[in-house]
Coordinates of C-alpha atoms and ligand atoms in Angstrom, one line a residue:
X85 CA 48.2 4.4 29.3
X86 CA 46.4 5.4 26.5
X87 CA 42.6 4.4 26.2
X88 CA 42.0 1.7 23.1
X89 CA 39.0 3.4 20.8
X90 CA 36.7 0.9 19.5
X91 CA 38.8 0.2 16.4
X92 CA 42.3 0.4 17.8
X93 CA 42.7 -3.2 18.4
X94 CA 45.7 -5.6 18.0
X95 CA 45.6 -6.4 14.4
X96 CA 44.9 -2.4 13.7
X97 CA 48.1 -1.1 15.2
X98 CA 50.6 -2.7 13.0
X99 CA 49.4 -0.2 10.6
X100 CA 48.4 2.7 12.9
X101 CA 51.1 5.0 11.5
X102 CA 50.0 5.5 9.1
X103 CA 47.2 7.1 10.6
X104 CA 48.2 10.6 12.2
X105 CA 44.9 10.7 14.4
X106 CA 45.5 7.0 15.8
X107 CA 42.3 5.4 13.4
X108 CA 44.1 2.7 11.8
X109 CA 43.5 2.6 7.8
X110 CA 42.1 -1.3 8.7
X111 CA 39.1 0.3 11.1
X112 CA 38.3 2.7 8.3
X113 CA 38.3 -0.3 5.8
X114 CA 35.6 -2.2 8.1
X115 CA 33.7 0.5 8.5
X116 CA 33.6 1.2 4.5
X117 CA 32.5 -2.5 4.5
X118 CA 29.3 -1.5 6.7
X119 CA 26.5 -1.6 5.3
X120 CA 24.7 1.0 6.7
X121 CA 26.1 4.8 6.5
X122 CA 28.8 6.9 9.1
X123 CA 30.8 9.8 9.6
X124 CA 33.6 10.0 12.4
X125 CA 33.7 13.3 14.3
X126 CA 36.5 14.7 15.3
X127 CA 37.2 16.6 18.9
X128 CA 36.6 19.8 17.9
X129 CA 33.7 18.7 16.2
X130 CA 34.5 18.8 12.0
X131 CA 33.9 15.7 10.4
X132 CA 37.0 13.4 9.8
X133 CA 35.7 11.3 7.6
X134 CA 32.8 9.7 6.2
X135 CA 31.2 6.7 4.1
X136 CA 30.8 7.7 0.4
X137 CA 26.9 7.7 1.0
X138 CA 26.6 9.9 3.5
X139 CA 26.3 13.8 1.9
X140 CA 23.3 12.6 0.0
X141 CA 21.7 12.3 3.5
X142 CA 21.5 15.5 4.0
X143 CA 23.4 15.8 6.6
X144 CA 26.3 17.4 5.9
X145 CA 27.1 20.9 4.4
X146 CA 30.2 22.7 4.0
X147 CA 32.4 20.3 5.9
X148 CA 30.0 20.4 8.9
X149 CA 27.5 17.9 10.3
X150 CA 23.8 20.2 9.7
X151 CA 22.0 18.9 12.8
X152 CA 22.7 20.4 15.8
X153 CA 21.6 17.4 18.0
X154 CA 23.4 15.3 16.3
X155 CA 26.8 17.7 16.9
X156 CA 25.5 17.8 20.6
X157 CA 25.4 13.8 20.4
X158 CA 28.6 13.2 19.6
X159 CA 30.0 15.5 22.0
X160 CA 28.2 14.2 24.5
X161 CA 29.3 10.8 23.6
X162 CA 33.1 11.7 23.3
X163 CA 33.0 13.4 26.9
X164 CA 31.0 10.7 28.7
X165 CA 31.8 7.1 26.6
X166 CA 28.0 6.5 26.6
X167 CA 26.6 5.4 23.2
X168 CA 23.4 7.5 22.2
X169 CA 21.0 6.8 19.6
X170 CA 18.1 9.2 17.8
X171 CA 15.8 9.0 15.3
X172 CA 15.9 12.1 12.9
X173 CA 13.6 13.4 10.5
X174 CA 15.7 14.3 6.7
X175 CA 14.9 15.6 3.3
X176 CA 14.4 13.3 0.6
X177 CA 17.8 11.3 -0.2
X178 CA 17.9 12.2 -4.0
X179 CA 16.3 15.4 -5.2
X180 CA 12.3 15.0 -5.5
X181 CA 12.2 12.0 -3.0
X182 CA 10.2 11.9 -0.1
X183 CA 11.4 12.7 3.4
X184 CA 12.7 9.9 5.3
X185 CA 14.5 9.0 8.8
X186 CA 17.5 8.0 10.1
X187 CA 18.4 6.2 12.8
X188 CA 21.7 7.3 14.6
X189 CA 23.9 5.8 16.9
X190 CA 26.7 7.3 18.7
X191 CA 30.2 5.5 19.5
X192 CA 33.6 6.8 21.1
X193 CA 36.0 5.8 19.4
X194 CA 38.8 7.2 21.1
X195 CA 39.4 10.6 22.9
X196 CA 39.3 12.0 19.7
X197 CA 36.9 10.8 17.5
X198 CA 33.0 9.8 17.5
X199 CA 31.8 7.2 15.3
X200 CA 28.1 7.7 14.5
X201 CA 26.5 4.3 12.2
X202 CA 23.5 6.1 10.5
X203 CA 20.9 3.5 9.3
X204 CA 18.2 4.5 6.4
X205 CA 14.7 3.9 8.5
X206 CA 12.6 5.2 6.1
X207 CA 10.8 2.7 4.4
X208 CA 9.8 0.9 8.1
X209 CA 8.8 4.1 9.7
X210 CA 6.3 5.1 6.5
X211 CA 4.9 1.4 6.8
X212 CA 4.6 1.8 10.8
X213 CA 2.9 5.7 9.9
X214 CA 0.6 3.7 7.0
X215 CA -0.4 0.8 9.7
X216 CA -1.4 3.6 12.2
X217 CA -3.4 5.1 9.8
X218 CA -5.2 2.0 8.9
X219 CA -5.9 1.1 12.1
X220 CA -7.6 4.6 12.3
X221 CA -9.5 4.8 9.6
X222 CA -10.8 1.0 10.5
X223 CA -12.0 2.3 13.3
X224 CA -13.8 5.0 12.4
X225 CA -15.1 3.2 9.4
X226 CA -16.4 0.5 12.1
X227 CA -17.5 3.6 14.3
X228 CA -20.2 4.8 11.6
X229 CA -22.7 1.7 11.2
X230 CA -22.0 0.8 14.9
X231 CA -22.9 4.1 16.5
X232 CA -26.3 3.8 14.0
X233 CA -27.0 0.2 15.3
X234 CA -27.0 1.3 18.9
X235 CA -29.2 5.1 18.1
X236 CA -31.6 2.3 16.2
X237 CA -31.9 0.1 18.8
X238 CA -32.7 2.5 21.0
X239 CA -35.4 4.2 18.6
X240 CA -36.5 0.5 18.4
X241 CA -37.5 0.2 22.0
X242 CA -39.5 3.7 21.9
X243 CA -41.6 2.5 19.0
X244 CA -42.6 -0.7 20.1
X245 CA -46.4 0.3 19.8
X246 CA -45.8 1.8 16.3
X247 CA -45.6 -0.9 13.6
X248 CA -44.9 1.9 11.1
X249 CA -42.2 3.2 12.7
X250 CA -40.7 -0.2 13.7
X251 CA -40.7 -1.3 10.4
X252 CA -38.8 1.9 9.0
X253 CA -36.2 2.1 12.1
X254 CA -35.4 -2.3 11.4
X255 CA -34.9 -1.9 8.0
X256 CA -32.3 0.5 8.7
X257 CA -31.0 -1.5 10.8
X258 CA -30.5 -4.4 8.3
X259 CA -29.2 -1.9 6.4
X260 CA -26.3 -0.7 8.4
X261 CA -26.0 -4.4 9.2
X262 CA -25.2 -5.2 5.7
X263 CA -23.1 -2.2 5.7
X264 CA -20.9 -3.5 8.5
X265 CA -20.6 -7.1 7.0
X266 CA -19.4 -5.9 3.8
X267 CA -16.5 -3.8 5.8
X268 CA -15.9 -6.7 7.6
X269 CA -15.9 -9.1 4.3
X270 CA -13.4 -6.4 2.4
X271 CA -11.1 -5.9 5.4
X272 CA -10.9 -10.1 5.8
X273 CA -10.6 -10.1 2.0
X274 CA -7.2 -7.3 2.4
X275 CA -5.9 -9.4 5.0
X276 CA -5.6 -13.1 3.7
X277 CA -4.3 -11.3 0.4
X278 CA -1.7 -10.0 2.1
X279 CA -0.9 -12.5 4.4
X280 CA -0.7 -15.2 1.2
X281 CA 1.1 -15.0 -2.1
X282 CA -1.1 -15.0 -4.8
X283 CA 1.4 -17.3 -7.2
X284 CA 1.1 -20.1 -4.7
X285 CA -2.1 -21.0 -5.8
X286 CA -1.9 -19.5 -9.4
X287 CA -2.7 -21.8 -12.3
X288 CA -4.2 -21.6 -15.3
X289 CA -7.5 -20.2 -15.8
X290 CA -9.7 -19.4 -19.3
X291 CA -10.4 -15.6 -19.3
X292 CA -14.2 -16.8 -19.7
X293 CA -14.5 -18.8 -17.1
X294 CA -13.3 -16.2 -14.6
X295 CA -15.8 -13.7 -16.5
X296 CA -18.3 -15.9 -15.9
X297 CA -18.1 -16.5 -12.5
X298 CA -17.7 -12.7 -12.0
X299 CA -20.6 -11.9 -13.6
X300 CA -22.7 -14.6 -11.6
X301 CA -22.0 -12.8 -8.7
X302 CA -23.6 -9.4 -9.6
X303 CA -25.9 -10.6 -12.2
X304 CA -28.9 -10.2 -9.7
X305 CA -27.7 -6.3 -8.6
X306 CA -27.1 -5.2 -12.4
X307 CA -30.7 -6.9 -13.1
X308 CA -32.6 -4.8 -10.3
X309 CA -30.8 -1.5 -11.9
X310 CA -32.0 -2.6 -15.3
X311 CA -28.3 -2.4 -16.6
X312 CA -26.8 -4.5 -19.0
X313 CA -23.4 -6.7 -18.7
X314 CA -21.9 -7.4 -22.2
X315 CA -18.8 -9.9 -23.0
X316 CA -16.5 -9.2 -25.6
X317 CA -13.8 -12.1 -25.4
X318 CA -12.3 -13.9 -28.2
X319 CA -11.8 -17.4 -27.3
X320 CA -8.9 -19.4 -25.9
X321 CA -7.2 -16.3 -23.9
X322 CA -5.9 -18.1 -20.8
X323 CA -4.1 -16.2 -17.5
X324 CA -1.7 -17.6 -14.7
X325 CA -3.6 -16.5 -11.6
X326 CA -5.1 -17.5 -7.8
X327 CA -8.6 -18.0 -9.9
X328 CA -10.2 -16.7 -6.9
X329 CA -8.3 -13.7 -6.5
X330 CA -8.8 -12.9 -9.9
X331 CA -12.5 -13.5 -9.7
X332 CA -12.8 -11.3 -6.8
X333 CA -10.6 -8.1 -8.8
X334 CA -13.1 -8.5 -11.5
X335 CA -16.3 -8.4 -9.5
X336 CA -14.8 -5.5 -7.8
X337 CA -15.1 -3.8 -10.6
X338 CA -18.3 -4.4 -11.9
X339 CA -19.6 -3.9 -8.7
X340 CA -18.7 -0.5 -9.1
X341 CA -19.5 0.1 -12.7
X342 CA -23.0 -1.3 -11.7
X343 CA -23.0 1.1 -8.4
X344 CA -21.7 4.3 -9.8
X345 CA -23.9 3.6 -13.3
X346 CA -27.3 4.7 -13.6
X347 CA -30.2 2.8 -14.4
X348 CA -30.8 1.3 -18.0
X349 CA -26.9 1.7 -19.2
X350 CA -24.9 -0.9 -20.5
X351 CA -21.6 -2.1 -19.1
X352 CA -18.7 -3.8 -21.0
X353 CA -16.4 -6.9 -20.0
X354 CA -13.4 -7.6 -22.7
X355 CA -10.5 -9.2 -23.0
X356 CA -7.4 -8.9 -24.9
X357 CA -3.6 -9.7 -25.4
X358 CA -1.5 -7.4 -25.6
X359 CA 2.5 -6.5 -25.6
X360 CA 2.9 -9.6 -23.3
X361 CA -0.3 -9.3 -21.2
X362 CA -4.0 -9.9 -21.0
X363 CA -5.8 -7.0 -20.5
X364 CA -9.6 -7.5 -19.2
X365 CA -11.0 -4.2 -19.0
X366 CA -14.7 -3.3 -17.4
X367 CA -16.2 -0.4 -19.2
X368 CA -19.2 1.4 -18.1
X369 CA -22.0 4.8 -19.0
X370 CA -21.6 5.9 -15.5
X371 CA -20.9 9.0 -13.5
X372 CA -16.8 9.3 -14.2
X373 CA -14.4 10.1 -12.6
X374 CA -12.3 13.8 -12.1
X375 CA -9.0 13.6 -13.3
X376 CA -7.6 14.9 -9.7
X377 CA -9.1 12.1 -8.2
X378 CA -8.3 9.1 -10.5
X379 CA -4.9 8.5 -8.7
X380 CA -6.6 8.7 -5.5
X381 CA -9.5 5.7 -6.0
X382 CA -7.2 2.7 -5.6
X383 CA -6.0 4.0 -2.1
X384 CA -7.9 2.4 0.9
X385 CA -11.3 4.4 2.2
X386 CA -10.3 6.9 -0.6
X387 CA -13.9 7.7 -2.0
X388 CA -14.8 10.8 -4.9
X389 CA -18.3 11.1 -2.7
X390 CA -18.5 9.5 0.4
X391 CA -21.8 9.8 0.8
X392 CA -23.0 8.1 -2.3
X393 CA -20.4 5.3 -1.9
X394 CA -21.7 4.5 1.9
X395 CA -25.4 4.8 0.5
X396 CA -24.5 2.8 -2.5
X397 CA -23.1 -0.1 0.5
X398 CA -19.3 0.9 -0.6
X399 CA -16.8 0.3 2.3
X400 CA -13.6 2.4 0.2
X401 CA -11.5 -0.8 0.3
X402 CA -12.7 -2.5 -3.2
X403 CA -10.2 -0.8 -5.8
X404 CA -7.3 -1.0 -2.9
X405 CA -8.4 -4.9 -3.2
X406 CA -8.4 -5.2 -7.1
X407 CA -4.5 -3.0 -6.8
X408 CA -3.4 -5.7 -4.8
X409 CA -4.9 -8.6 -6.5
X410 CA -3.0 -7.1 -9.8
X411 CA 0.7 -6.6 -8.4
X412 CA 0.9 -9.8 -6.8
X413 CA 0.0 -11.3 -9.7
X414 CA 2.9 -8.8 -11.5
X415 CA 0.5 -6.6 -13.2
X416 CA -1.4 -3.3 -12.7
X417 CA -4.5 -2.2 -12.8
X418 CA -4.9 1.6 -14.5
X419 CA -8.1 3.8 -15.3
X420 CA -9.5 6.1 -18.0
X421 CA -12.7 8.2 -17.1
X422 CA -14.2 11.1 -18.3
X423 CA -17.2 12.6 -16.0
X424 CA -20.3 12.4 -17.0
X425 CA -19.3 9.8 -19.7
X426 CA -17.9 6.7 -18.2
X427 CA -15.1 4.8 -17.0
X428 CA -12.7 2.1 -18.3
X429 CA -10.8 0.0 -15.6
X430 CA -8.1 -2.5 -17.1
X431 CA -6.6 -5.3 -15.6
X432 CA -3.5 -6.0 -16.6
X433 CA -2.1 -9.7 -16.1
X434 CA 1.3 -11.1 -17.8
X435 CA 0.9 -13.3 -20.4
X436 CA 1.4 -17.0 -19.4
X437 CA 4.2 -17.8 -22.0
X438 CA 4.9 -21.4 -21.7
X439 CA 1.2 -22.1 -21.4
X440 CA 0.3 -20.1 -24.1
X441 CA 2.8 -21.4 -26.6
X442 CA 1.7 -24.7 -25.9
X443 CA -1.9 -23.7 -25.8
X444 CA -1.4 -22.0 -29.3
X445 CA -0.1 -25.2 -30.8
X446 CA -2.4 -27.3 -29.9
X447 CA -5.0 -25.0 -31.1
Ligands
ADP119 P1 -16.3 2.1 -2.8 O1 -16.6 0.9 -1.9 O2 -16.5 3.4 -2.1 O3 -16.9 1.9 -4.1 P2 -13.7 1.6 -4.1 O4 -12.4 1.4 -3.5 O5 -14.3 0.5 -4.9 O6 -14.7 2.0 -2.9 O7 -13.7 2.9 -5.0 C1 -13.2 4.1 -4.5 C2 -13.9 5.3 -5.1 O8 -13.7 5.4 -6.5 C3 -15.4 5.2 -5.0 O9 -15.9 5.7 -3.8 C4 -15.9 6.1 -6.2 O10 -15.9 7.4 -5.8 C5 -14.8 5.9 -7.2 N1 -15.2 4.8 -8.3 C6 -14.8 3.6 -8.3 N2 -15.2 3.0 -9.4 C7 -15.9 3.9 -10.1 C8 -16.7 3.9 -11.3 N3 -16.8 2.8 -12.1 N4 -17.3 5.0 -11.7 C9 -17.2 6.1 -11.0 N5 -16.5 6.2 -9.8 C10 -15.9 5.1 -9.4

């Protein structure tokens, strides 16, 4: 008797003939209604058919699957019965995108024909790639101040009769300390951001009072560098955030205007609406930033010069924190810098519309 492929079931063969291969019209229907991608191979191993998707893989050219494992998969599959499955690297699905994986799966469907199901992996393998790489770069971040700790220490116990020297080898210590607190703060900081969503706790805030409190929190630090902080806010602007996740992009970034600003500059807070959003925008006389590099600062542990940023007690994750403040809020944050002149970060936040109508009539 004739083996039953996968697809030639009861309700399939009423219709069979009109099929010459034996695939019923009704398997090809529910495999159209897949939602993933597939192609059927035949014996002698052209392609019978295959979803409307599946030539912008990349897989196919000229009638003929491209990947010679994958040929060697389904043949393999249509000699033995044994389903197979393989992760394969491919070119970008559309022209210009990045390169991406697929997951295939192979299927007999008869003695003819091999079904393979071809799922898009892409996006989950570049977040498991991204992950790995965090994990890396944590650890070597960690590595840096920990490795000094324990060289300091050890210094430590061979100056114990040397005041001078003990004093100069502990207050490195409290310095790398301090280093590895802050990395420990930001990383804590990354997590419950992404762990939460920010609009859970969002209500409405006044653009001063979140100014304010920035301010507070790096007033001491702008003092000791002799720089000024200057407001420019009209009253009443109002935004729909976590208030302390918008506190926290803020001081971000005057932390950094203060940090990459030399002494006796001045450094600019203001606040606008505009086309449907508030924009607060930190301005400072600072260092700049290269045009190459301005779309690298908001990645994590990205810095222009790492040794001025770890000297200056920067841990590389404060602009990756403000990013993510801003799009889960539904904004952006963007910059505009000129070395040797100064930089201009802007927040962007919607506009809170029913709030702000109200607000404006009652004003
Ligand atoms: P860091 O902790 O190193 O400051 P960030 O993520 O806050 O990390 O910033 C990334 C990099 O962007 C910094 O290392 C620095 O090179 C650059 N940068 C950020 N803000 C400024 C600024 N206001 N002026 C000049 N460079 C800046």
């Amino acid at each position: 008797m004739r083996k039953r492929g996968l697809f030639g079931g009861r309700q399939a063969s009423a219709t069979v003939a009109a099929s010459a291969s034996g695939l019923s019209p009704d398997a090809l229907a529910i495999l159209d209604r897949l939602p993933g991608e597939w192609i059927i191979i035949a014996a002698q191993g052209g392609v019978y058919r295959a979803s409307k998707e599946f030539g912008t893989l990349g897989l196919l050219h000229l009638g003929g699957i491209t990947s010679p494992l994958l040929a060697d998969m389904a043949s393999a599959t249509l000699r033995d019965g044994v389903s197979r499955t393989a992760d394969l690297p491919i070119g970008g699905a559309e022209v210009g995108a990045p390169p991406g994986t697929v997951r295939v799966r192979t299927s007999r469907l008869d003695e003819g024909h091999t079904l393979l199901l071809v799922d898009d992996i892409s996006a989950a393998t570049r977040v498991d790639a991204m992950r790995r790489d965090f994990i890396a770069n944590v650890s070597h971040e960690l590595k840096t101040p920990v490795g000094a700790l324990v060289l300091l220490a050890d210094a430590v116990q061979e100056a114990l009769n040397d005041a001078k020297a003990l004093r100069k080898f502990t207050s490195r210590m409290q310095l790398e300390a301090a280093r590895l607190s802050a990395l420990i703060s930001d990383l804590t900081d990354l997590s419950r951001l992404q762990a939460s969503d920010a609009m859970d706790e969002a209500r409405l805030v006044s653009v001063k009072s979140i100014v304010n409190e920035a301010i507070d929190t790096v007033h001491l630090v702008a003092q000791d560098k002799r720089i000024d902080i200057v407001r420019e806010l009209p009253a009443g602007l109002k935004l729909f955030v976590d208030e302390e996740q918008a506190v926290t992009a803020l001081r971000n970034l005057l932390t950094n205007a203060i940090r990459y600003s030399s002494p006796h500059t001045k450094v600019t807070v203001s606040a606008r609406e505009s086309e449907g959003y508030i924009e607060l925008a930190v301005a400072d006389q600072g260092i700049g930033i290269d045009p190459e590099q301005q779309a690298r600062i908001f990645e994590r542990f990205h810095r222009v010069d790492p040794a001025r940023s770890r000297q200056t007690g920067g841990t590389g994750l404060g602009l990756a924190i403000v990013k993510h403040i801003c799009m889960a809020h539904g904004g952006e944050v963007t910059v505009q810098s000129a070395v040797g002149v100064g930089s201009t970060f802007t927040l962007r936040y919607p506009l809170p519309r029913v709030a702000t109508a109200t607000e404006r009539e009652g004003s």
